[in-house]
Amino acid sequence: MGRRVFLTGASSGIGEALARHFASQGATLGLLARRGDALEQLRGSLSTPVETYVSDVRDAAGVRAAAGDFMARHGVPDIVIANAGIGYGTLTEYVEDLAVFQEILDTNVMGLVNTMQPFLAPMREQRQGQLVGIASVAGYRGLPGNGAYCASKAAAIKYLESLRVECRGSGVRVVTVCPGHIATPLTARNPFPMPFLLTADAFAQRLGWALARRSSQVVIPWQMSLVAKLLTVLPNTLFDAALSRAVARKPRHPGSS
Ligand code: NDP
């Protein structure tokens, strides 16, 4: 029997590529996002069983209902990927950015928790399953102009680590994924160079390999793990001097600028 995969943020970018990747392996899919038209279009292009759920990951009850429906129809997933996320530049001095801070933290942190929550107990009962959270290399250090996103991804990394240890010995594996730069609508508006940029399809294939290897934490592409390690050990004086010179920053929310 093919695997069952439940995935948020499936309507574009990395999520869409992951849906195609697992569909090509015959998986039964549960796909969640807010844009139903994009999900339906994706479903129409796939040849495996697909359930679509139009929901917002900030709405815990909505995600729970989608998860319940998927499990009632197909059973407990083998893999859940909490991928939905947003990213905009933010600056603390602008009062209008407070709402953007809130939206980013709610989506990238609580959305992650809301996605894992309904599946954890059923997976524990079956003593198997992989709970995969998409964090970011941006969670390793605070980047100027990107405070909300970096804070959200740092929180995601720590939350997933807590969950991983809580699940130790239960048969449920928690996987933290830190993408580097992946070519998607999220990064299309970045005005700065993106070293080691990967296509979303290449990313999906590498994530598939990492899950097969049963990694607990993975940086994709691997070259960015060297960058991440370097950033982590760099003393503040050097980090601050280097990063404060960076002119091009992540654009702020279109409604804020
Ligand atoms: P995209 O903007 O292409 O896709 C984001 C997906 O998340 C869309 O399907 C969107 O669907 C969904 N989404 C956003 N907000 C919500 C919400 N409130 N409820 C439900 N779904 C939502 O971005 P990427 O594919 O690049 O990003 C996917 C993940 O990877 C994110 O978590 C991002 O932070 C992370 N990441 C990406 C990197 C990159 O270089 N691209 C680097 C590091 C991390 P819809 O609008 O239909 O709801």
mmCIF file of C-alpha atoms and ligand atoms in Angstrom:
data_model
loop_
_atom_site.group_PDB
_atom_site.id
_atom_site.type_symbol
_atom_site.label_atom_id
_atom_site.label_comp_id
_atom_site.label_asym_id
_atom_site.label_seq_id
_atom_site.Cartn_x
_atom_site.Cartn_y
_atom_site.Cartn_z
ATOM 1 C CA MET A 1 0.000 0.000 0.000
ATOM 2 C CA GLY A 2 1.258 3.544 -0.822
ATOM 3 C CA ARG A 3 2.079 5.948 1.958
ATOM 4 C CA ARG A 4 -0.331 8.509 3.364
ATOM 5 C CA VAL A 5 1.017 12.051 3.468
ATOM 6 C CA PHE A 6 -0.733 15.108 4.947
ATOM 7 C CA LEU A 7 0.818 18.406 3.918
ATOM 8 C CA THR A 8 0.092 22.089 4.618
ATOM 9 C CA GLY A 9 0.970 24.961 2.295
ATOM 10 C CA ALA A 10 0.441 22.695 -0.711
ATOM 11 C CA SER A 11 -0.921 25.384 -3.044
ATOM 12 C CA SER A 12 2.476 26.705 -4.149
ATOM 13 C CA GLY A 13 6.266 26.514 -3.959
ATOM 14 C CA ILE A 14 7.820 23.843 -1.761
ATOM 15 C CA GLY A 15 4.460 22.362 -0.729
ATOM 16 C CA GLU A 16 3.299 21.928 -4.294
ATOM 17 C CA ALA A 17 6.629 20.287 -5.218
ATOM 18 C CA LEU A 18 6.366 17.956 -2.219
ATOM 19 C CA ALA A 19 2.825 16.989 -3.263
ATOM 20 C CA ARG A 20 4.057 16.111 -6.764
ATOM 21 C CA HIS A 21 7.038 14.228 -5.328
ATOM 22 C CA PHE A 22 4.965 12.012 -3.020
ATOM 23 C CA ALA A 23 2.229 11.566 -5.662
ATOM 24 C CA SER A 24 4.877 10.259 -8.067
ATOM 25 C CA GLN A 25 5.568 7.563 -5.476
ATOM 26 C CA GLY A 26 1.876 6.618 -5.287
ATOM 27 C CA ALA A 27 1.129 8.269 -1.942
ATOM 28 C CA THR A 28 -2.405 9.175 -0.855
ATOM 29 C CA LEU A 29 -2.355 12.897 -0.111
ATOM 30 C CA GLY A 30 -4.133 15.330 2.182
ATOM 31 C CA LEU A 31 -3.388 18.867 0.966
ATOM 32 C CA LEU A 32 -4.239 21.974 2.989
ATOM 33 C CA ALA A 33 -3.971 25.670 2.127
ATOM 34 C CA ARG A 34 -6.215 28.747 1.932
ATOM 35 C CA ARG A 35 -6.448 28.920 -1.878
ATOM 36 C CA GLY A 36 -8.907 26.201 -2.888
ATOM 37 C CA ASP A 37 -8.606 26.932 -6.629
ATOM 38 C CA ALA A 38 -4.859 26.270 -6.583
ATOM 39 C CA LEU A 39 -5.369 23.055 -4.583
ATOM 40 C CA GLU A 40 -8.027 21.851 -7.034
ATOM 41 C CA GLN A 41 -5.752 22.596 -9.979
ATOM 42 C CA LEU A 42 -2.980 20.597 -8.327
ATOM 43 C CA ARG A 43 -5.325 17.739 -7.505
ATOM 44 C CA GLY A 44 -6.402 17.619 -11.175
ATOM 45 C CA SER A 45 -2.791 17.140 -12.263
ATOM 46 C CA LEU A 46 -2.054 14.253 -9.888
ATOM 47 C CA SER A 47 -2.965 10.626 -10.422
ATOM 48 C CA THR A 48 -3.121 9.419 -6.816
ATOM 49 C CA PRO A 49 -5.995 9.810 -4.317
ATOM 50 C CA VAL A 50 -5.968 13.412 -3.050
ATOM 51 C CA GLU A 51 -8.122 15.122 -0.417
ATOM 52 C CA THR A 52 -8.000 18.918 -0.411
ATOM 53 C CA TYR A 53 -8.758 21.121 2.585
ATOM 54 C CA VAL A 54 -9.283 24.866 2.344
ATOM 55 C CA SER A 55 -8.201 26.060 5.732
ATOM 56 C CA ASP A 56 -5.941 28.508 7.527
ATOM 57 C CA VAL A 57 -3.244 26.927 9.713
ATOM 58 C CA ARG A 58 -3.870 29.683 12.290
ATOM 59 C CA ASP A 59 -7.344 28.197 12.789
ATOM 60 C CA ALA A 60 -6.663 25.223 15.083
ATOM 61 C CA ALA A 61 -10.254 23.928 14.853
ATOM 62 C CA GLY A 62 -10.164 24.080 11.039
ATOM 63 C CA VAL A 63 -6.889 22.147 10.838
ATOM 64 C CA ARG A 64 -8.196 19.645 13.370
ATOM 65 C CA ALA A 65 -11.345 19.086 11.282
ATOM 66 C CA ALA A 66 -9.246 18.548 8.137
ATOM 67 C CA ALA A 67 -6.950 16.124 9.948
ATOM 68 C CA GLY A 68 -9.946 14.235 11.354
ATOM 69 C CA ASP A 69 -11.565 13.945 7.930
ATOM 70 C CA PHE A 70 -8.340 12.683 6.343
ATOM 71 C CA MET A 71 -7.805 10.068 9.065
ATOM 72 C CA ALA A 72 -11.454 8.919 8.867
ATOM 73 C CA ARG A 73 -11.106 8.358 5.118
ATOM 74 C CA HIS A 74 -7.545 7.023 4.835
ATOM 75 C CA GLY A 75 -6.197 6.233 8.292
ATOM 76 C CA VAL A 76 -3.339 7.817 10.211
ATOM 77 C CA PRO A 77 -0.749 9.409 7.889
ATOM 78 C CA ASP A 78 2.753 8.000 7.645
ATOM 79 C CA ILE A 79 4.096 11.516 7.143
ATOM 80 C CA VAL A 80 2.741 14.918 8.185
ATOM 81 C CA ILE A 81 4.585 17.942 6.794
ATOM 82 C CA ALA A 82 3.854 21.301 8.431
ATOM 83 C CA ASN A 83 5.121 23.468 5.607
ATOM 84 C CA ALA A 84 2.725 26.454 5.397
ATOM 85 C CA GLY A 85 4.571 29.671 6.123
ATOM 86 C CA ILE A 86 4.928 33.306 5.194
ATOM 87 C CA GLY A 87 7.841 35.719 5.178
ATOM 88 C CA TYR A 88 8.002 39.501 4.978
ATOM 89 C CA GLY A 89 10.605 41.952 6.126
ATOM 90 C CA THR A 90 9.645 43.754 9.340
ATOM 91 C CA LEU A 91 10.984 46.780 11.190
ATOM 92 C CA THR A 92 10.122 47.365 14.825
ATOM 93 C CA GLU A 93 9.960 51.170 14.560
ATOM 94 C CA TYR A 94 6.930 51.039 12.226
ATOM 95 C CA VAL A 95 3.673 50.612 14.144
ATOM 96 C CA GLU A 96 2.012 49.162 11.032
ATOM 97 C CA ASP A 97 4.506 46.285 11.133
ATOM 98 C CA LEU A 98 3.120 45.049 14.463
ATOM 99 C CA ALA A 99 0.253 43.320 12.653
ATOM 100 C CA VAL A 100 2.780 41.708 10.283
ATOM 101 C CA PHE A 101 4.862 40.469 13.246
ATOM 102 C CA GLN A 102 1.687 38.905 14.642
ATOM 103 C CA GLU A 103 0.680 37.295 11.346
ATOM 104 C CA ILE A 104 4.134 35.788 10.786
ATOM 105 C CA LEU A 105 4.417 34.398 14.313
ATOM 106 C CA ASP A 106 0.848 33.048 14.274
ATOM 107 C CA THR A 107 1.346 31.347 10.888
ATOM 108 C CA ASN A 108 4.905 30.064 11.225
ATOM 109 C CA VAL A 109 4.785 29.031 14.889
ATOM 110 C CA MET A 110 1.181 28.370 15.953
ATOM 111 C CA GLY A 111 0.381 27.042 12.462
ATOM 112 C CA LEU A 112 3.108 24.449 12.998
ATOM 113 C CA VAL A 113 1.755 23.445 16.399
ATOM 114 C CA ASN A 114 -1.844 23.382 15.097
ATOM 115 C CA THR A 115 -0.747 20.998 12.332
ATOM 116 C CA MET A 116 1.144 18.543 14.551
ATOM 117 C CA GLN A 117 -1.433 18.484 17.360
ATOM 118 C CA PRO A 118 -4.269 16.392 15.817
ATOM 119 C CA PHE A 119 -1.896 13.719 14.507
ATOM 120 C CA LEU A 120 0.343 13.156 17.507
ATOM 121 C CA ALA A 121 -1.923 10.955 19.652
ATOM 122 C CA PRO A 122 -3.076 8.742 16.724
ATOM 123 C CA MET A 123 0.542 8.304 15.593
ATOM 124 C CA ARG A 124 1.636 7.438 19.130
ATOM 125 C CA GLU A 125 -1.143 4.855 19.299
ATOM 126 C CA GLN A 126 0.140 3.254 16.088
ATOM 127 C CA ARG A 127 3.735 3.634 17.280
ATOM 128 C CA GLN A 128 4.778 4.993 13.892
ATOM 129 C CA GLY A 129 4.837 8.137 11.795
ATOM 130 C CA GLN A 130 6.998 11.110 10.867
ATOM 131 C CA LEU A 131 6.079 14.651 11.927
ATOM 132 C CA VAL A 132 8.060 16.988 9.689
ATOM 133 C CA GLY A 133 8.345 20.721 10.365
ATOM 134 C CA ILE A 134 9.668 23.165 7.780
ATOM 135 C CA ALA A 135 11.769 25.739 9.646
ATOM 136 C CA SER A 136 14.602 27.700 7.957
ATOM 137 C CA VAL A 137 18.295 28.488 8.058
ATOM 138 C CA ALA A 138 16.970 31.991 8.913
ATOM 139 C CA GLY A 139 16.190 30.564 12.359
ATOM 140 C CA TYR A 140 19.900 30.242 13.249
ATOM 141 C CA ARG A 141 20.636 33.975 13.701
ATOM 142 C CA GLY A 142 18.657 37.204 13.645
ATOM 143 C CA LEU A 143 18.986 38.916 10.276
ATOM 144 C CA PRO A 144 18.445 42.696 10.036
ATOM 145 C CA GLY A 145 15.088 43.711 8.594
ATOM 146 C CA ASN A 146 13.777 40.180 9.059
ATOM 147 C CA GLY A 147 13.099 40.007 12.804
ATOM 148 C CA ALA A 148 9.641 38.444 12.695
ATOM 149 C CA TYR A 149 10.600 35.719 10.234
ATOM 150 C CA CYS A 150 13.878 34.852 11.993
ATOM 151 C CA ALA A 151 12.130 34.798 15.383
ATOM 152 C CA SER A 152 9.389 32.558 13.995
ATOM 153 C CA LYS A 153 11.844 30.091 12.486
ATOM 154 C CA ALA A 154 14.043 30.047 15.614
ATOM 155 C CA ALA A 155 10.879 29.266 17.590
ATOM 156 C CA ALA A 156 9.987 26.549 15.084
ATOM 157 C CA ILE A 157 13.418 24.910 15.490
ATOM 158 C CA LYS A 158 13.158 24.895 19.292
ATOM 159 C CA TYR A 159 9.524 23.732 19.301
ATOM 160 C CA LEU A 160 10.382 20.829 16.993
ATOM 161 C CA GLU A 161 13.343 19.904 19.179
ATOM 162 C CA SER A 162 11.113 19.754 22.269
ATOM 163 C CA LEU A 163 8.590 17.637 20.389
ATOM 164 C CA ARG A 164 11.326 15.302 19.136
ATOM 165 C CA VAL A 165 12.549 14.556 22.625
ATOM 166 C CA GLU A 166 8.979 14.169 23.911
ATOM 167 C CA CYS A 167 8.408 11.545 21.197
ATOM 168 C CA ARG A 168 11.612 9.598 21.841
ATOM 169 C CA GLY A 169 10.907 5.878 22.112
ATOM 170 C CA SER A 170 7.264 6.274 20.991
ATOM 171 C CA GLY A 171 7.828 5.205 17.389
ATOM 172 C CA VAL A 172 6.939 8.730 16.211
ATOM 173 C CA ARG A 173 9.850 10.585 14.639
ATOM 174 C CA VAL A 174 10.052 14.371 14.509
ATOM 175 C CA VAL A 175 12.102 15.889 11.698
ATOM 176 C CA THR A 176 13.310 19.503 11.601
ATOM 177 C CA VAL A 177 13.934 20.746 8.078
ATOM 178 C CA CYS A 178 15.865 23.963 7.430
ATOM 179 C CA PRO A 179 15.726 24.995 3.788
ATOM 180 C CA GLY A 180 18.349 27.421 2.515
ATOM 181 C CA HIS A 181 17.262 29.359 -0.576
ATOM 182 C CA ILE A 182 14.599 27.644 -2.669
ATOM 183 C CA ALA A 183 13.127 29.225 -5.815
ATOM 184 C CA THR A 184 9.445 29.798 -4.937
ATOM 185 C CA PRO A 185 7.020 32.758 -4.914
ATOM 186 C CA LEU A 186 8.288 33.480 -1.356
ATOM 187 C CA THR A 187 11.843 34.174 -2.521
ATOM 188 C CA ALA A 188 11.001 35.588 -5.973
ATOM 189 C CA ARG A 189 10.874 39.121 -4.512
ATOM 190 C CA ASN A 190 14.189 38.884 -2.613
ATOM 191 C CA PRO A 191 16.457 41.716 -3.812
ATOM 192 C CA PHE A 192 19.683 40.041 -2.600
ATOM 193 C CA PRO A 193 21.864 37.195 -3.941
ATOM 194 C CA MET A 194 20.703 33.734 -2.873
ATOM 195 C CA PRO A 195 23.683 31.350 -2.791
ATOM 196 C CA PHE A 196 23.088 27.660 -3.558
ATOM 197 C CA LEU A 197 19.545 28.414 -4.799
ATOM 198 C CA LEU A 198 17.655 25.151 -5.430
ATOM 199 C CA THR A 199 14.481 24.505 -7.398
ATOM 200 C CA ALA A 200 11.487 23.388 -5.358
ATOM 201 C CA ASP A 201 11.523 20.028 -7.173
ATOM 202 C CA ALA A 202 15.177 19.405 -6.258
ATOM 203 C CA PHE A 203 14.365 20.369 -2.677
ATOM 204 C CA ALA A 204 11.439 17.901 -2.584
ATOM 205 C CA GLN A 205 13.632 15.080 -3.849
ATOM 206 C CA ARG A 206 16.318 15.788 -1.219
ATOM 207 C CA LEU A 207 13.745 15.960 1.538
ATOM 208 C CA GLY A 208 12.469 12.562 0.383
ATOM 209 C CA TRP A 209 16.008 11.166 0.747
ATOM 210 C CA ALA A 210 16.388 12.725 4.210
ATOM 211 C CA LEU A 211 13.118 11.153 5.391
ATOM 212 C CA ALA A 212 14.219 7.773 4.035
ATOM 213 C CA ARG A 213 17.511 8.134 5.985
ATOM 214 C CA ARG A 214 15.437 8.914 9.088
ATOM 215 C CA SER A 215 17.378 12.130 9.764
ATOM 216 C CA SER A 216 16.167 14.147 12.742
ATOM 217 C CA GLN A 217 17.419 17.524 11.470
ATOM 218 C CA VAL A 218 18.431 18.420 7.961
ATOM 219 C CA VAL A 219 19.596 21.534 6.092
ATOM 220 C CA ILE A 220 18.791 21.526 2.355
ATOM 221 C CA PRO A 221 20.898 22.165 0.336
ATOM 222 C CA TRP A 222 23.714 20.734 2.472
ATOM 223 C CA GLN A 223 26.061 23.609 1.554
ATOM 224 C CA MET A 224 23.827 25.927 3.583
ATOM 225 C CA SER A 225 24.514 23.845 6.702
ATOM 226 C CA LEU A 226 28.113 25.124 6.514
ATOM 227 C CA VAL A 227 26.807 28.687 6.265
ATOM 228 C CA ALA A 228 24.437 28.000 9.178
ATOM 229 C CA LYS A 229 27.252 26.545 11.320
ATOM 230 C CA LEU A 230 29.515 29.484 10.525
ATOM 231 C CA LEU A 231 26.747 31.954 11.433
ATOM 232 C CA THR A 232 26.174 30.142 14.735
ATOM 233 C CA VAL A 233 29.813 30.326 15.858
ATOM 234 C CA LEU A 234 30.536 33.849 14.600
ATOM 235 C CA PRO A 235 31.055 36.222 17.566
ATOM 236 C CA ASN A 236 28.521 39.083 17.800
ATOM 237 C CA THR A 237 31.104 41.761 16.968
ATOM 238 C CA LEU A 238 31.944 40.132 13.621
ATOM 239 C CA PHE A 239 28.337 39.107 12.901
ATOM 240 C CA ASP A 240 27.006 42.616 13.622
ATOM 241 C CA ALA A 241 29.701 44.340 11.560
ATOM 242 C CA ALA A 242 29.142 42.060 8.564
ATOM 243 C CA LEU A 243 25.331 42.034 8.638
ATOM 244 C CA SER A 244 24.826 45.736 9.315
ATOM 245 C CA ARG A 245 26.584 46.450 6.004
ATOM 246 C CA ALA A 246 24.036 44.372 4.069
ATOM 247 C CA VAL A 247 22.038 46.933 2.100
ATOM 248 C CA ALA A 248 19.461 44.737 0.383
ATOM 249 C CA ARG A 249 16.908 43.412 2.857
ATOM 250 C CA LYS A 250 13.758 41.326 2.671
ATOM 251 C CA PRO A 251 10.928 43.579 1.389
ATOM 252 C CA ARG A 252 8.329 44.620 3.975
ATOM 253 C CA HIS A 253 4.668 43.621 3.606
ATOM 254 C CA PRO A 254 3.149 45.375 0.531
ATOM 255 C CA GLY A 255 0.477 46.868 2.804
ATOM 256 C CA SER A 256 3.106 48.352 5.167
ATOM 257 C CA SER A 257 5.486 50.126 2.774
HETATM 258 P P1 NDP B 1 5.211 29.921 -0.916
HETATM 259 O O1 NDP B 1 4.809 31.324 -0.631
HETATM 260 O O2 NDP B 1 5.429 29.499 -2.312
HETATM 261 O O3 NDP B 1 4.165 28.905 -0.259
HETATM 262 C C1 NDP B 1 3.646 29.076 1.008
HETATM 263 C C2 NDP B 1 2.512 28.103 1.207
HETATM 264 O O4 NDP B 1 1.997 28.266 2.530
HETATM 265 C C3 NDP B 1 1.376 28.360 0.233
HETATM 266 O O5 NDP B 1 0.856 27.124 -0.200
HETATM 267 C C4 NDP B 1 0.355 29.096 1.071
HETATM 268 O O6 NDP B 1 -0.939 28.783 0.597
HETATM 269 C C5 NDP B 1 0.590 28.449 2.444
HETATM 270 N N1 NDP B 1 0.137 29.297 3.539
HETATM 271 C C6 NDP B 1 0.619 30.510 3.909
HETATM 272 N N2 NDP B 1 -0.076 30.976 4.946
HETATM 273 C C7 NDP B 1 -1.001 30.042 5.257
HETATM 274 C C8 NDP B 1 -2.019 29.944 6.232
HETATM 275 N N3 NDP B 1 -2.229 30.922 7.120
HETATM 276 N N4 NDP B 1 -2.797 28.833 6.247
HETATM 277 C C9 NDP B 1 -2.605 27.841 5.354
HETATM 278 N N5 NDP B 1 -1.662 27.867 4.407
HETATM 279 C C10 NDP B 1 -0.874 28.972 4.350
HETATM 280 O O7 NDP B 1 6.526 29.695 -0.020
HETATM 281 P P2 NDP B 1 7.572 28.486 0.057
HETATM 282 O O8 NDP B 1 7.081 27.317 -0.655
HETATM 283 O O9 NDP B 1 8.891 29.061 -0.265
HETATM 284 O O10 NDP B 1 7.564 28.238 1.638
HETATM 285 C C11 NDP B 1 7.148 27.021 2.237
HETATM 286 C C12 NDP B 1 7.793 26.924 3.604
HETATM 287 O O11 NDP B 1 9.209 26.849 3.470
HETATM 288 C C13 NDP B 1 7.524 28.122 4.505
HETATM 289 O O12 NDP B 1 7.325 27.680 5.835
HETATM 290 C C14 NDP B 1 8.799 28.920 4.396
HETATM 291 O O13 NDP B 1 9.019 29.740 5.536
HETATM 292 C C15 NDP B 1 9.812 27.798 4.304
HETATM 293 N N6 NDP B 1 11.102 28.205 3.764
HETATM 294 C C16 NDP B 1 11.208 28.587 2.456
HETATM 295 C C17 NDP B 1 12.442 28.955 1.957
HETATM 296 C C18 NDP B 1 12.640 29.347 0.540
HETATM 297 O O14 NDP B 1 13.786 29.690 0.183
HETATM 298 N N7 NDP B 1 11.633 29.317 -0.317
HETATM 299 C C19 NDP B 1 13.646 28.988 2.802
HETATM 300 C C20 NDP B 1 13.400 28.564 4.161
HETATM 301 C C21 NDP B 1 12.178 28.188 4.609
HETATM 302 P P3 NDP B 1 -2.210 29.761 0.598
HETATM 303 O O15 NDP B 1 -1.718 31.132 0.301
HETATM 304 O O16 NDP B 1 -3.079 29.159 -0.477
HETATM 305 O O17 NDP B 1 -2.801 29.602 1.954
#
